[in-house]
PDB file of C-alpha atoms in Angstrom:
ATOM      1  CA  UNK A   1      37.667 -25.153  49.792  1.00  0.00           C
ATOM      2  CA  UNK A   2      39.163 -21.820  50.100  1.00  0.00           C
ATOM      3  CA  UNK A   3      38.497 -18.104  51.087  1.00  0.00           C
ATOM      4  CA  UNK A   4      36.652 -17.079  48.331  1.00  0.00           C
ATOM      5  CA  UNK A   5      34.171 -19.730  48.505  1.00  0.00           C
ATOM      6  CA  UNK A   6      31.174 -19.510  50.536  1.00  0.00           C
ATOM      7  CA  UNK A   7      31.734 -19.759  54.045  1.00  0.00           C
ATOM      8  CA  UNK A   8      31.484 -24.029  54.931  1.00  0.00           C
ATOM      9  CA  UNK A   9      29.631 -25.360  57.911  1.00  0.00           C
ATOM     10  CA  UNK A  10      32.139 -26.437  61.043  1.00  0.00           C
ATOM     11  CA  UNK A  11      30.423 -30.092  59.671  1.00  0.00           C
ATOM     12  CA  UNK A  12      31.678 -28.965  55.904  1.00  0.00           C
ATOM     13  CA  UNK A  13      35.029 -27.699  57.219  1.00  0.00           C
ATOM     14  CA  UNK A  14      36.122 -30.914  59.751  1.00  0.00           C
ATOM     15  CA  UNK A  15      34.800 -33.061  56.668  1.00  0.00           C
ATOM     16  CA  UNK A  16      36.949 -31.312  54.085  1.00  0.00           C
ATOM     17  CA  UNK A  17      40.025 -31.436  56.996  1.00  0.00           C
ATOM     18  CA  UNK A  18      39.166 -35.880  57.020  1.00  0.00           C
ATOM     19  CA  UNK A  19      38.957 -36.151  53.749  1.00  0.00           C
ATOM     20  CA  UNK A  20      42.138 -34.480  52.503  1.00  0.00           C
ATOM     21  CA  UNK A  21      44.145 -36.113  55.222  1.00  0.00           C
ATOM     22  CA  UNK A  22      42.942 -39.495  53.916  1.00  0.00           C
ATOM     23  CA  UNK A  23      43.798 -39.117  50.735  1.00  0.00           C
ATOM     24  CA  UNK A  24      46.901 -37.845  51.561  1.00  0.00           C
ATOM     25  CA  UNK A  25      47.850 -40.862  54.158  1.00  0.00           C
ATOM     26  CA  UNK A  26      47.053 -43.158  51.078  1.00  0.00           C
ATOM     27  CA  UNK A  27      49.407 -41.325  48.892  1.00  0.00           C
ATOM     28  CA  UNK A  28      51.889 -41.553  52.216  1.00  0.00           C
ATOM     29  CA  UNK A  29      51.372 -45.324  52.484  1.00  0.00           C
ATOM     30  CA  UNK A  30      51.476 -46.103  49.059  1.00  0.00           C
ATOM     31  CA  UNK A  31      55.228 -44.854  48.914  1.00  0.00           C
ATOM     32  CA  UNK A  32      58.720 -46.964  49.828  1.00  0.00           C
ATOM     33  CA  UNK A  33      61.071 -45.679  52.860  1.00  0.00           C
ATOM     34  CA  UNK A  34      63.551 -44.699  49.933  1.00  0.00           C
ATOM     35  CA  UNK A  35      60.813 -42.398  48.193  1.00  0.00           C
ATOM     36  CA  UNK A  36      60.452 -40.741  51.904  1.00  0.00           C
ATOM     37  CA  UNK A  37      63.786 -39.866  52.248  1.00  0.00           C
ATOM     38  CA  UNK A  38      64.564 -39.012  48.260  1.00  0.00           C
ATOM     39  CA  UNK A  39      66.034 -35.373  48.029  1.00  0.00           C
ATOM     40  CA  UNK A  40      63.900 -33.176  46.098  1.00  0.00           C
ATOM     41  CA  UNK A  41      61.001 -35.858  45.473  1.00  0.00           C
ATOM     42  CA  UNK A  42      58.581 -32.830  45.885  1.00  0.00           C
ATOM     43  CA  UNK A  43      60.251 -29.324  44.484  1.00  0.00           C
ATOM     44  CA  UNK A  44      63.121 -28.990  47.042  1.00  0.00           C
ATOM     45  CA  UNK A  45      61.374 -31.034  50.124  1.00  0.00           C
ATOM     46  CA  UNK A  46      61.657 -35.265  50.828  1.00  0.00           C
ATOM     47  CA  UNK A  47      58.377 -36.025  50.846  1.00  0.00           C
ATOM     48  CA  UNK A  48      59.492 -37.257  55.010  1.00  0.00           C
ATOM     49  CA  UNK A  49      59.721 -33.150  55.423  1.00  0.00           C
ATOM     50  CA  UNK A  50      56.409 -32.807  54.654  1.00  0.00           C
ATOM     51  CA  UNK A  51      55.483 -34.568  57.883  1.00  0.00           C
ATOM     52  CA  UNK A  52      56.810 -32.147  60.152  1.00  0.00           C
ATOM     53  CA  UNK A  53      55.977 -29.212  57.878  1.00  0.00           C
ATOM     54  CA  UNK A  54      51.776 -30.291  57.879  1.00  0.00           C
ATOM     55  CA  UNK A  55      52.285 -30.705  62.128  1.00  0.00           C
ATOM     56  CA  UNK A  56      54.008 -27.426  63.001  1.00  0.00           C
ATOM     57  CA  UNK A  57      51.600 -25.387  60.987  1.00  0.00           C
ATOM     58  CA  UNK A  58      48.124 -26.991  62.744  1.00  0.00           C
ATOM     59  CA  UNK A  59      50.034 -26.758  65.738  1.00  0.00           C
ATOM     60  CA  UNK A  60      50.742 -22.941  65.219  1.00  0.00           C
ATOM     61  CA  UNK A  61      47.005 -22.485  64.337  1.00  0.00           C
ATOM     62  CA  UNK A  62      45.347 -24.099  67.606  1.00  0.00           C
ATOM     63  CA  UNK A  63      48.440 -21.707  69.635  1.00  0.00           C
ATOM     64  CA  UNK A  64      47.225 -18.806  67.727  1.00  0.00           C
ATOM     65  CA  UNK A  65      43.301 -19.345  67.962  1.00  0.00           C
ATOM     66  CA  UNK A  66      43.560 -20.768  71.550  1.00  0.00           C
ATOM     67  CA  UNK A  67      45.669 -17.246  72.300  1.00  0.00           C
ATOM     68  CA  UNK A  68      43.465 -15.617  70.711  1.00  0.00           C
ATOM     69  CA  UNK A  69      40.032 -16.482  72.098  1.00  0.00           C
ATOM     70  CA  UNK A  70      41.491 -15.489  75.224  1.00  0.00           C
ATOM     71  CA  UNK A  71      41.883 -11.925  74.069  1.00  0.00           C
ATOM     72  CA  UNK A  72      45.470 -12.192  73.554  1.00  0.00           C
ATOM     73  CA  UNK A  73      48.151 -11.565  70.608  1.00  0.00           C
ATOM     74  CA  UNK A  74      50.238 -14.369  70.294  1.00  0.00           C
ATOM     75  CA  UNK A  75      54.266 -13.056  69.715  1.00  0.00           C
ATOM     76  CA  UNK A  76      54.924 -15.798  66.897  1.00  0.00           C
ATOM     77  CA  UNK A  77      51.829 -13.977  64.537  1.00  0.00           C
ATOM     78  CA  UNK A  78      54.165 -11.173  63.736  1.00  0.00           C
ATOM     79  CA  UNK A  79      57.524 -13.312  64.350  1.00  0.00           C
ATOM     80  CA  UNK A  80      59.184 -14.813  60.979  1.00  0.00           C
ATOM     81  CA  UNK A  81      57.809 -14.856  58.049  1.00  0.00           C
ATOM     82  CA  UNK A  82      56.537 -18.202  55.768  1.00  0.00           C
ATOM     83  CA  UNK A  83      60.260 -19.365  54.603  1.00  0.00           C
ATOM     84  CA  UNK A  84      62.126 -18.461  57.752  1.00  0.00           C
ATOM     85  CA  UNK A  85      59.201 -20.789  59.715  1.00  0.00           C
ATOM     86  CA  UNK A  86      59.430 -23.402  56.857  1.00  0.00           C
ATOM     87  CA  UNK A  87      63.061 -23.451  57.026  1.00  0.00           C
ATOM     88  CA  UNK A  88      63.111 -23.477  60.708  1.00  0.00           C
ATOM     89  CA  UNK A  89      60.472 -26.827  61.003  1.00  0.00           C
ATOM     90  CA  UNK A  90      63.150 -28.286  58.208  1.00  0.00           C
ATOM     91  CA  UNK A  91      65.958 -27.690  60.379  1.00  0.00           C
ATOM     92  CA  UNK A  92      64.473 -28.795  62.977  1.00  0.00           C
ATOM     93  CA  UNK A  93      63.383 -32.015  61.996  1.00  0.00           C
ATOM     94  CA  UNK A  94      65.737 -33.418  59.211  1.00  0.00           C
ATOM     95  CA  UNK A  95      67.263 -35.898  61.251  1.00  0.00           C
ATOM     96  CA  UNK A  96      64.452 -37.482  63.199  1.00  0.00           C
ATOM     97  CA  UNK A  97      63.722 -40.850  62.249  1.00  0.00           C
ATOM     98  CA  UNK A  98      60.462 -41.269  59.869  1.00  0.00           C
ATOM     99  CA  UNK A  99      58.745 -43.240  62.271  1.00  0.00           C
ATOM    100  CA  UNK A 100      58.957 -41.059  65.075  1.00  0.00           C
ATOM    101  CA  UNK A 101      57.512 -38.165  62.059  1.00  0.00           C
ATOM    102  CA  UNK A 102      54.462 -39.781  61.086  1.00  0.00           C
ATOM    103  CA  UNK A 103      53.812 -40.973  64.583  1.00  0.00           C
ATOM    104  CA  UNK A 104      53.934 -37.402  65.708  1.00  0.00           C
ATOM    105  CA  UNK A 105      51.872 -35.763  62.599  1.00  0.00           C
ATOM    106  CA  UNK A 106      49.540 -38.500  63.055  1.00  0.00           C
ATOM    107  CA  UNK A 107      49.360 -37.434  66.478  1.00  0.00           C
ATOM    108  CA  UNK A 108      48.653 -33.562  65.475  1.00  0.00           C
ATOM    109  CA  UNK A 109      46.172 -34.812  62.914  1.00  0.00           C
ATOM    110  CA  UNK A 110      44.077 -35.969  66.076  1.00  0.00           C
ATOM    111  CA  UNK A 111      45.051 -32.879  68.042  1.00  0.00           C
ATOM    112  CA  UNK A 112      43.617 -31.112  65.982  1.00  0.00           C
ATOM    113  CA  UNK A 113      40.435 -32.551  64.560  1.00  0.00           C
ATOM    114  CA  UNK A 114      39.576 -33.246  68.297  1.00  0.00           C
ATOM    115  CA  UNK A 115      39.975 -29.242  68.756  1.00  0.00           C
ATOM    116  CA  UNK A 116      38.160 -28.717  65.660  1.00  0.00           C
ATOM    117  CA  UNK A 117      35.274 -30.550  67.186  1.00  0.00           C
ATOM    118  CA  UNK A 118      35.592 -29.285  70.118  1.00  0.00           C
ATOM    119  CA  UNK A 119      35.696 -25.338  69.550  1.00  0.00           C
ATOM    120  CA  UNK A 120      32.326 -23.881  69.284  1.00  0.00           C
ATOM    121  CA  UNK A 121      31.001 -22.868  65.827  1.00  0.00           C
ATOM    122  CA  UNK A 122      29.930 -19.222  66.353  1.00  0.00           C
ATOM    123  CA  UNK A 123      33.920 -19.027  67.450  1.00  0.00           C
ATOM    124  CA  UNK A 124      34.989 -19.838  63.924  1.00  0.00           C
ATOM    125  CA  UNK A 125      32.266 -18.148  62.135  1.00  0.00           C
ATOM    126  CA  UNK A 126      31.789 -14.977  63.863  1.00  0.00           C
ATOM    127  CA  UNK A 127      34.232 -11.845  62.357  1.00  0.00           C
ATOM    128  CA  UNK A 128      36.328  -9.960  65.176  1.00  0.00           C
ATOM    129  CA  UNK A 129      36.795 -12.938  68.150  1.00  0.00           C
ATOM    130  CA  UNK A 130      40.420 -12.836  68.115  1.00  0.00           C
ATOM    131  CA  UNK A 131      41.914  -9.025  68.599  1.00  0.00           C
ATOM    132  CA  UNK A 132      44.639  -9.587  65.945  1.00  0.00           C
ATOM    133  CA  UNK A 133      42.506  -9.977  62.868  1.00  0.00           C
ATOM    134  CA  UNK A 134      38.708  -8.906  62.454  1.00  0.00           C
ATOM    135  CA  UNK A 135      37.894 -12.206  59.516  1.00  0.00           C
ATOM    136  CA  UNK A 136      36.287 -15.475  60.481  1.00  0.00           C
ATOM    137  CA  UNK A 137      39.049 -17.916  62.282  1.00  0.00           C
ATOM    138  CA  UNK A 138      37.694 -20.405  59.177  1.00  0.00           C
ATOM    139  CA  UNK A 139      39.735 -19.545  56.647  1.00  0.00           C
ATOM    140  CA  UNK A 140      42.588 -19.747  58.941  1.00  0.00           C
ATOM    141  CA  UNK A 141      41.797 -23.068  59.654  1.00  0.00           C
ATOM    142  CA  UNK A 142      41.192 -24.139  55.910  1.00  0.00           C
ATOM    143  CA  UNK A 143      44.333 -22.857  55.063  1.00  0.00           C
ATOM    144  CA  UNK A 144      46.110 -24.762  57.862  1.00  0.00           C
ATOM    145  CA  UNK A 145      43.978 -28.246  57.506  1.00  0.00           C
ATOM    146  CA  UNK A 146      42.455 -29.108  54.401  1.00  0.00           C
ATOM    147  CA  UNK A 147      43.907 -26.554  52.086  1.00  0.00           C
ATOM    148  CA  UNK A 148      46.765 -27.514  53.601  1.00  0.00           C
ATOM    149  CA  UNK A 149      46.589 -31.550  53.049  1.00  0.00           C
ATOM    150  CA  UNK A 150      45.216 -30.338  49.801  1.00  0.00           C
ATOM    151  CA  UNK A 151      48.071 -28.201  48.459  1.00  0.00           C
ATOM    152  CA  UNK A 152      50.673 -31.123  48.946  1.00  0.00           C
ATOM    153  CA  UNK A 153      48.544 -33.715  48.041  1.00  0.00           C
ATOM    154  CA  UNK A 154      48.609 -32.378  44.789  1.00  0.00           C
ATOM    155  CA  UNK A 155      52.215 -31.483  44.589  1.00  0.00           C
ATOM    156  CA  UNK A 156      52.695 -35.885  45.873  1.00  0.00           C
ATOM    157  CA  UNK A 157      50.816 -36.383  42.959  1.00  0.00           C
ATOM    158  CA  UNK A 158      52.515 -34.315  40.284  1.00  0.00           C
ATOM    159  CA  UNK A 159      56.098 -35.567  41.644  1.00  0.00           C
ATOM    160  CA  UNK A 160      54.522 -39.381  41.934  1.00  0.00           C
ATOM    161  CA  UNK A 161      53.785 -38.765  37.812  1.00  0.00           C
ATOM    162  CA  UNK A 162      56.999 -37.390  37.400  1.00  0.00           C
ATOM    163  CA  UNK A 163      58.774 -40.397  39.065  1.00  0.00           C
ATOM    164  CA  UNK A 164      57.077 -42.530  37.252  1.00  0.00           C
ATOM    165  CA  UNK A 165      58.352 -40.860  34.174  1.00  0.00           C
ATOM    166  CA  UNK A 166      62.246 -41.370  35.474  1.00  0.00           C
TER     167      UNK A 166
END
């Protein structure tokens, strides 16, 4: 599900958002504590980065819509760019312990479906509600949900192949 197809229902999008997460908390429980913490399992990221990666960017989306519904511009939208922030989560997070990762992207995962639920439709739907960008808040929420799960879900499963190559 991305921008240029149609625009989803809020049932389509928080269905899309479930689904990808599942399938990529099998792929996460189907792998060994080593395979977390392998260097460069996935391009140049332990697959225990992605954890922290997936959390930080639905957190940033529910600061930016929930700043922006009030009519405000959030500081961070025009703050670093994608590496710096990637880099920055990575830094951030490299030594924390896996439990304590999954525990807290679990924990965002909920966050954020519960907001998803929550916020009402014509607020994702509807062009021009936040004053820092005039498109639909869906696509930003694809892109930080279900795209999201989506995109690394797919690079798990390339680098699972690959491993299994080795």
């Amino acid at each position: 599900m991305t921008e240029e197809m149609q625009t989803p229902t809020k049932e389509e999008l928080i269905a899309y958002m479930q689904d990808e997460h599942a399938k990529l908390e099998e792929i996460f429980n189907s792998l060994t504590e080593a395979q977390f913490h392998q260097e460069n399992f996935v391009d140049q990221w332990r697959v225990k980065d992605i954890l922290p990666h997936i959390r930080a960017w639905e957190q940033r989306m529910m600061f930016l819509i929930k700043t922006g519904l009030k009519g405000e511009t959030p500081d961070l939208l025009y703050g670093k760019d994608t590496d710096e922030y990637n880099k920055n989560i990575y830094l951030e997070n490299k030594d924390t312990p896996l439990k304590e990762l999954r525990q807290a992207y679990e924990a965002s995962y909920q966050e954020t479906l519960e907001f998803l639920q929550e916020i009402p439709s014509e607020k994702l739907f509807t062009p021009n509600v936040v004053p820092w960008d005039e498109r639909p808040l869906w696509g930003l929420v694809v892109g930080n949900t279900g795209g999201h799960y989506e995109e690394h879900r797919e690079s798990l499963e390339t680098a699972l192949k690959n491993y299994g190559d080795e």
